[in-house]
Coordinates of C-alpha atoms and ligand atoms in Angstrom, one line a residue:
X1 CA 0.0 0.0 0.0
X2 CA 1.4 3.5 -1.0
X3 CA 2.4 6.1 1.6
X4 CA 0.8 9.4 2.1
X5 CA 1.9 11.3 4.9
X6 CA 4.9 9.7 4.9
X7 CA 7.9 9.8 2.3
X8 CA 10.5 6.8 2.3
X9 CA 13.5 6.3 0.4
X10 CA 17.2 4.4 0.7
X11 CA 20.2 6.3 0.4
X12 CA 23.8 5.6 0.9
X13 CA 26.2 2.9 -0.8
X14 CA 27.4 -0.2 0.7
X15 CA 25.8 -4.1 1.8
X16 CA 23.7 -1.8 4.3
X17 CA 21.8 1.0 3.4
X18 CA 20.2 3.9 5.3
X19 CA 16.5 4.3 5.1
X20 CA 15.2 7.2 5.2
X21 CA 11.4 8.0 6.6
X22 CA 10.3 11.8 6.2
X23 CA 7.7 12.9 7.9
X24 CA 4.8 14.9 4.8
X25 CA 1.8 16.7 6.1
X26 CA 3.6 20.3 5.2
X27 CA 0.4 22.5 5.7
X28 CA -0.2 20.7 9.4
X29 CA 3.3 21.1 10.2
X30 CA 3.5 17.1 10.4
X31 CA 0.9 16.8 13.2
X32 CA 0.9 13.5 14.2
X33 CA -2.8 11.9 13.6
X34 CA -3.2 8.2 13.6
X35 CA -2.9 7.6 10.2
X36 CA 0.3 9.1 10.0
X37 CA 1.6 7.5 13.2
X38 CA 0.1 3.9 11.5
X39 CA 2.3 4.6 8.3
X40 CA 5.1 5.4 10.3
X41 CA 5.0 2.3 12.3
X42 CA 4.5 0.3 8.7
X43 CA 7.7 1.6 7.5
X44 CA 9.7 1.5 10.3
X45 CA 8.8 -2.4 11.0
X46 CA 9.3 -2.9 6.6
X47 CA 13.3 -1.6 7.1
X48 CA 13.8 -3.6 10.2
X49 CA 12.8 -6.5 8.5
X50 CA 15.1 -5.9 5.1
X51 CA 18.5 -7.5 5.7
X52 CA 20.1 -4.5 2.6
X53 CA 19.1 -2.0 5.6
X54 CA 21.4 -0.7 8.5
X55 CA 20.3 1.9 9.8
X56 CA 17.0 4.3 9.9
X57 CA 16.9 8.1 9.8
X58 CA 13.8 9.8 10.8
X59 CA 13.3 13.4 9.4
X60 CA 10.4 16.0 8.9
X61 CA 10.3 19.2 7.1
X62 CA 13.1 22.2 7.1
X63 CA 10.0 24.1 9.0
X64 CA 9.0 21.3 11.1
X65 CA 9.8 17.4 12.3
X66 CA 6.4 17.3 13.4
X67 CA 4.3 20.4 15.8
X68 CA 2.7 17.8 17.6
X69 CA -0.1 15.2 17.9
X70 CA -3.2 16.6 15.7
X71 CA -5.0 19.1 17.6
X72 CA -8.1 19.0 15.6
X73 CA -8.8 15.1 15.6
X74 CA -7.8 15.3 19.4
X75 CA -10.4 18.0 20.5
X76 CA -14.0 15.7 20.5
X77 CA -12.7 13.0 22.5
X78 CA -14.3 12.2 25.9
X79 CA -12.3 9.9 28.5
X80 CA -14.0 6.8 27.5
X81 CA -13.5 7.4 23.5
X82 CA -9.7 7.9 24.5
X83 CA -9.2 5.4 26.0
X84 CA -11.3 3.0 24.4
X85 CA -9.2 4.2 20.9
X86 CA -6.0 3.9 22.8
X87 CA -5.5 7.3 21.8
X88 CA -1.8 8.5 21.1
X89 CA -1.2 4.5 21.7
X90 CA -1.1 1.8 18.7
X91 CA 2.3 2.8 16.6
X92 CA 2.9 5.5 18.5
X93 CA 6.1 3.9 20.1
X94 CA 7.3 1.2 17.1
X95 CA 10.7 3.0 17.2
X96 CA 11.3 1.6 20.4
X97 CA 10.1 -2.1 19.5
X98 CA 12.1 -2.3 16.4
X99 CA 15.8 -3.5 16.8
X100 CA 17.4 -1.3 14.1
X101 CA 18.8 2.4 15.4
X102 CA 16.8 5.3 14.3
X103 CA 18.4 8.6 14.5
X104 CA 16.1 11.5 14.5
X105 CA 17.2 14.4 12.2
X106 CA 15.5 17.1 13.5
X107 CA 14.7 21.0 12.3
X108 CA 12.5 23.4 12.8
X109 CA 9.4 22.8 15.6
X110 CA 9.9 19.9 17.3
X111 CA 6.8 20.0 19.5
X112 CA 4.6 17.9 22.0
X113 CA 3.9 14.6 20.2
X114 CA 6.6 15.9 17.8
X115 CA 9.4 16.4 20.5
X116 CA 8.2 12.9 22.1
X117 CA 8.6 11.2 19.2
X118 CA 12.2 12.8 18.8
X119 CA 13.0 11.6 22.0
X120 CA 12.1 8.0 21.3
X121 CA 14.8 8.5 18.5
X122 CA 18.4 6.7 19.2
X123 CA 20.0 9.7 19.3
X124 CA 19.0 12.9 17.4
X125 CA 21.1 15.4 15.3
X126 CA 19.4 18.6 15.6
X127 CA 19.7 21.4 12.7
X128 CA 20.7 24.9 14.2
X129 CA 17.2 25.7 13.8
X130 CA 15.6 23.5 15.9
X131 CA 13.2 24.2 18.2
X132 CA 12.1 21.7 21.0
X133 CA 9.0 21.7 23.5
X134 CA 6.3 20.6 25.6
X135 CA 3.5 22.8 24.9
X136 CA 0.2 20.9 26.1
X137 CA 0.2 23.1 29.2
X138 CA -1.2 26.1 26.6
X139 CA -3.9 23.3 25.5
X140 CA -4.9 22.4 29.0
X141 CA -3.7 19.1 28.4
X142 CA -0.9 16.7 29.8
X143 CA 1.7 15.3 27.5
X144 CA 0.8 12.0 26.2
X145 CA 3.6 10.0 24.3
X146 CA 6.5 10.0 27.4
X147 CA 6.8 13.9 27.8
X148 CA 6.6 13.7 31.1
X149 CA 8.9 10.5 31.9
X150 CA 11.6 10.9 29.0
X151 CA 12.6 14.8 29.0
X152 CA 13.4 14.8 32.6
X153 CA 15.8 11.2 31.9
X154 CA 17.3 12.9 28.7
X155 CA 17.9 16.8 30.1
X156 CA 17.4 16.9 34.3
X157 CA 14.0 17.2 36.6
X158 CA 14.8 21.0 36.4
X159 CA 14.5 21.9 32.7
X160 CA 12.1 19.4 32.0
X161 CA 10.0 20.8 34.9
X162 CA 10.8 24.1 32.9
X163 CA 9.9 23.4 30.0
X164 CA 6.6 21.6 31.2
X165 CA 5.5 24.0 33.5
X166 CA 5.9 27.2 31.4
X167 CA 5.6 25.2 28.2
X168 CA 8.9 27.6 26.8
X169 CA 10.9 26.2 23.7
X170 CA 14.5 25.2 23.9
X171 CA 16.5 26.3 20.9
X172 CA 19.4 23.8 19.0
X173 CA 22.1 25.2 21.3
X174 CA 20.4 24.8 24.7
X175 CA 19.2 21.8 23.7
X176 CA 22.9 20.0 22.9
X177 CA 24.2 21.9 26.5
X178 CA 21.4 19.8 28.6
X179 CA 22.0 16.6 26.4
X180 CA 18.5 16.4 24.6
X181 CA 20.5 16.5 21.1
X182 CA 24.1 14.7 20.6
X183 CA 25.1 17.3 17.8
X184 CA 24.0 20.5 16.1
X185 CA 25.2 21.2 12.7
X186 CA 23.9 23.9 10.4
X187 CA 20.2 23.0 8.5
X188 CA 21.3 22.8 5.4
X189 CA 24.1 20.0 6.5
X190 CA 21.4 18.3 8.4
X191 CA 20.8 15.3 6.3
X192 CA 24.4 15.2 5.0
X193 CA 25.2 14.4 8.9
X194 CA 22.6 12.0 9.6
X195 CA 23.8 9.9 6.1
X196 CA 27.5 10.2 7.4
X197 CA 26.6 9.2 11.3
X198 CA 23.8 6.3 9.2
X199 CA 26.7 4.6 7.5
X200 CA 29.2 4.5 10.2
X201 CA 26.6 2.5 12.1
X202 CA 25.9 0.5 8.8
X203 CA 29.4 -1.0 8.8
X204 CA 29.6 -2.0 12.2
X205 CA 28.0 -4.9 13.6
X206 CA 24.4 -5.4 12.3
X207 CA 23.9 -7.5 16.2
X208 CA 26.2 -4.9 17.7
X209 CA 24.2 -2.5 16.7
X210 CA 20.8 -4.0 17.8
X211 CA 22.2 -5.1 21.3
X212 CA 23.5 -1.5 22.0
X213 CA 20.0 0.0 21.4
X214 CA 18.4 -2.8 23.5
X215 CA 20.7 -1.9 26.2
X216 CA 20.8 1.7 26.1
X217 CA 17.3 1.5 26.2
X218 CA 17.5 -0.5 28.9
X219 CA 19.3 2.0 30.9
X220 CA 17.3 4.9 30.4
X221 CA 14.0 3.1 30.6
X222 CA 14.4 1.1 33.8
X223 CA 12.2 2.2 36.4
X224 CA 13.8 4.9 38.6
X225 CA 12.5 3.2 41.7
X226 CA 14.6 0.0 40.6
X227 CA 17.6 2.1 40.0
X228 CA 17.5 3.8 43.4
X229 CA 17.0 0.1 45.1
X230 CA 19.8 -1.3 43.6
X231 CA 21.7 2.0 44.9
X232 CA 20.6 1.5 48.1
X233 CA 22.0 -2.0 48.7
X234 CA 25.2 -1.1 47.1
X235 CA 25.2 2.1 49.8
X236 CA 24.2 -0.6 52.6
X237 CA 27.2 -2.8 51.5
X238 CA 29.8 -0.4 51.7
X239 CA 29.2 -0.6 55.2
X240 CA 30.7 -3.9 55.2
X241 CA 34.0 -3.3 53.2
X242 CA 36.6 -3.6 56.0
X243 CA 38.5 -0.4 54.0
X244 CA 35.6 2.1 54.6
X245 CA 35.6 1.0 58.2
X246 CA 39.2 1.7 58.6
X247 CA 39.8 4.5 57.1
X248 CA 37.3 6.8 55.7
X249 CA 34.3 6.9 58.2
X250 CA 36.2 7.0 60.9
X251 CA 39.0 9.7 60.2
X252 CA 36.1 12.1 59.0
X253 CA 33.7 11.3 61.3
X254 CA 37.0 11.9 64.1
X255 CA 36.9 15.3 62.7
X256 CA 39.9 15.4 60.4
X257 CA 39.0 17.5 57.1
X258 CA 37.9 15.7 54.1
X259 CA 40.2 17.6 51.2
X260 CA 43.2 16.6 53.7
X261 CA 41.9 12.9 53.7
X262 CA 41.8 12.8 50.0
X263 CA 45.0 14.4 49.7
X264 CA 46.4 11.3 51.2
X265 CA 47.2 9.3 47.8
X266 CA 46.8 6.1 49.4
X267 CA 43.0 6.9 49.1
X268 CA 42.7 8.1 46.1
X269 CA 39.5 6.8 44.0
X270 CA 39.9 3.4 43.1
X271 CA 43.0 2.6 45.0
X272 CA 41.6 0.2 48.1
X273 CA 38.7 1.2 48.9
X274 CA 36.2 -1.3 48.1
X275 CA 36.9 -4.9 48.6
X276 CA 35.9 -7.5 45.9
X277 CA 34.1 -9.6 48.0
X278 CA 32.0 -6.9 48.8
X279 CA 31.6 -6.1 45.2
X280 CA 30.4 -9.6 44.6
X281 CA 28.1 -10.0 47.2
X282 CA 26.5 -6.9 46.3
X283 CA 26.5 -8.5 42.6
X284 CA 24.7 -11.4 43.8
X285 CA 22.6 -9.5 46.6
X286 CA 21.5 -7.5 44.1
X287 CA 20.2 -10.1 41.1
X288 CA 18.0 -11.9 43.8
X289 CA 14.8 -10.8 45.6
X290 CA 14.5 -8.0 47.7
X291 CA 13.1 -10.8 50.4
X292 CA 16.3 -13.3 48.9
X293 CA 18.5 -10.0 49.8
X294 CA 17.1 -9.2 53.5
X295 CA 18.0 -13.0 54.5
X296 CA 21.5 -12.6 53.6
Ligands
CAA1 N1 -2.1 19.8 15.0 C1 -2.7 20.2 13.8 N2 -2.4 21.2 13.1 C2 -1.4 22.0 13.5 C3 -0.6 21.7 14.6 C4 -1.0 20.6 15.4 N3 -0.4 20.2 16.5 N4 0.3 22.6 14.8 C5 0.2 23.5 13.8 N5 -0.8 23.1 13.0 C6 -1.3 23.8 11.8 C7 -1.9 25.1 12.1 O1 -3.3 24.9 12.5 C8 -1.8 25.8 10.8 O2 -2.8 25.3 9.9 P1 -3.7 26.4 9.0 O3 -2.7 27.0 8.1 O4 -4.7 25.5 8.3 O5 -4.3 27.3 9.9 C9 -0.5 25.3 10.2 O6 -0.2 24.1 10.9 C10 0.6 26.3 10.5 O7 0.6 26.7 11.8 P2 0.7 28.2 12.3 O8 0.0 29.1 11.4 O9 0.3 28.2 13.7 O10 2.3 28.4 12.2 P3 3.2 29.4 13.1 O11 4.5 29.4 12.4 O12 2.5 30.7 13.4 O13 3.3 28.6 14.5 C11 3.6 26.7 15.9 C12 3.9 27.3 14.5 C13 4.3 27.5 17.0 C14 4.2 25.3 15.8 C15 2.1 26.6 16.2 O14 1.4 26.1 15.0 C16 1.7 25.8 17.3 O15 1.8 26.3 18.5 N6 1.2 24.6 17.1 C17 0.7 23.7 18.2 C18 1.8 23.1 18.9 C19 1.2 22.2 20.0 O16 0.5 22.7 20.9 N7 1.6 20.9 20.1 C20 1.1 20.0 21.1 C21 0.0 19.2 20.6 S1 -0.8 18.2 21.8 C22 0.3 16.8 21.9 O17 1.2 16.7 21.2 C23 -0.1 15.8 22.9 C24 0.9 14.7 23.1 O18 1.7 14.7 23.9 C25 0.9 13.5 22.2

């Protein structure tokens, strides 16, 4: 079935190619309505499934990657027709299920929906022109593809609360200082860059290359509440590495001053101060139960 709100080409030479998915409803600045979102996910799932492709590179306009989720086709809902729809739901995150990298090539307004599904991007290379935000404060509404849960992960709880809150943009600049965007390049080298960064990844690894994403991802999406658990018992274990009890507790908590402890090059970083068995009970402690853990 042909595309219409999408465009989709290969480009690039090589055993792996780079395919390339653009974003085409110019007069709705690429709002994202179903439709769109459902050729999207077709396309991305067709070049995860072609061995001749590498790599994906998803792109919208000069003016726009995409404003947001369509206003208009979002306005009549009532709770129970949302939800019942799955509204902003079916193919709105196949970018994350597919195994192939997809680097978002952004310019222009990257907005709401639009910066949400730049986020859910690999990595994106942002044009100097590049505008990022979470606007659906001005609309009375709550983001509704991750706003809320990736931006703080990708630029700190404080801009993101920023940006929520008061629904401001972030320009290209600001938005590779707080980490959103891995590089800015000028607009008109925008696709020029994401074809050069595409084919590096194309001859690597293809399983490499799939592994890294799962993994990444794995990172940034595990729950924050796991994360700070798993912190916590390796905090709790440090209590039983014989070095901290020796020397570091004690020496501060004896009142001697903390730059003249670390002056001391026997305790520099890395030197003694955690003991491997600790290490590897914590290891253990650590893949087991939290129950598993307590009766340790
Ligand atoms: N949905 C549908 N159409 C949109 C749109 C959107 N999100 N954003 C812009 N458009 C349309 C406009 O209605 C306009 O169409 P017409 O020419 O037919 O009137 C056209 O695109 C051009 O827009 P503007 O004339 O407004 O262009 P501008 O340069 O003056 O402003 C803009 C550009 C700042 C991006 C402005 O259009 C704007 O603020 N758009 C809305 C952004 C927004 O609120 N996004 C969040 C949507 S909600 C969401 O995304 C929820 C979620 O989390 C999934």
């Amino acid at each position: 079935m042909p595309y219409e709100m999408i465009l989709v080409d290969t480009r690039g030479e090589g055993e792996r190619r780079t395919g390339f998915i653009t974003l085409n409803r110019p007069k709705q600045l690429n709002a994202l309505s179903d439709p769109l979102m459902d050729e999207l996910g077709r396309a991305l799932r067709a070049f995860d499934a072609d061995d001749g492709i590498g790599c994906i590179v998803l792109t919208g306009s000069e003016r726009a990657f995409a404003a947001g989720a369509d206003i208009p086709t979002m306005a009549p809902h009532t709770f129970m027709s949302a939800f019942k729809s799955g509204l902003i739901s079916k193919n709105w995150e196949t970018i994350l299920e597919i195994r192939k990298p997809v680097i978002g090539a952004v310019a222009g307004f990257a907005l709401g929906g639009g910066c949400e599904l730049a986020m859910m991007c690999d990595f994106i290379i942002a044009a100097d022109t590049a505008r990022f935000g979470q606007p659906e404060i001005k609309l009375g509404i709550i983001p509704g593809a991750g706003g809320t849960q990736r931006l703080p992960r990708a630029i700190s709880k404080s801009k993101a609360m920023d940006m929520l809150l008061t629904a401001r943009m972030m320009d290209a600049a600001e938005a590779e200082r707080a980490g959103l965007v891995s590089r800015v390049v000028p607009a008109e080298q925008l696709m020029a860059e994401a074809l050069t960064a595409a084919e590096t990844i194309n001859g690597f690894s293809g399983p490499s290359t799939m592994l890294i994403k799962e993994l990444v991802n794995l990172a940034f999406q595990g729950p924050l509440t796991d994360g700070v658990a798993i912190e916590r018992r390796y905090f709790h274990a440090l209590f039983g590495s014989d070095e901290l009890k020796r020397a570091y507790l004690p020496r501060v908590a004896s009142g001697e001053q903390i730059a003249a402890f670390w002056s001391d090059p026997a305790h520099r970083l890395g030197k003694t101060w955690i003991d491997h068995r600790d290490i590897n009970m914590v290891m253990l402690a650590t893949s087991l139960a939290p129950e598993s853990y307590l009766q340790i």
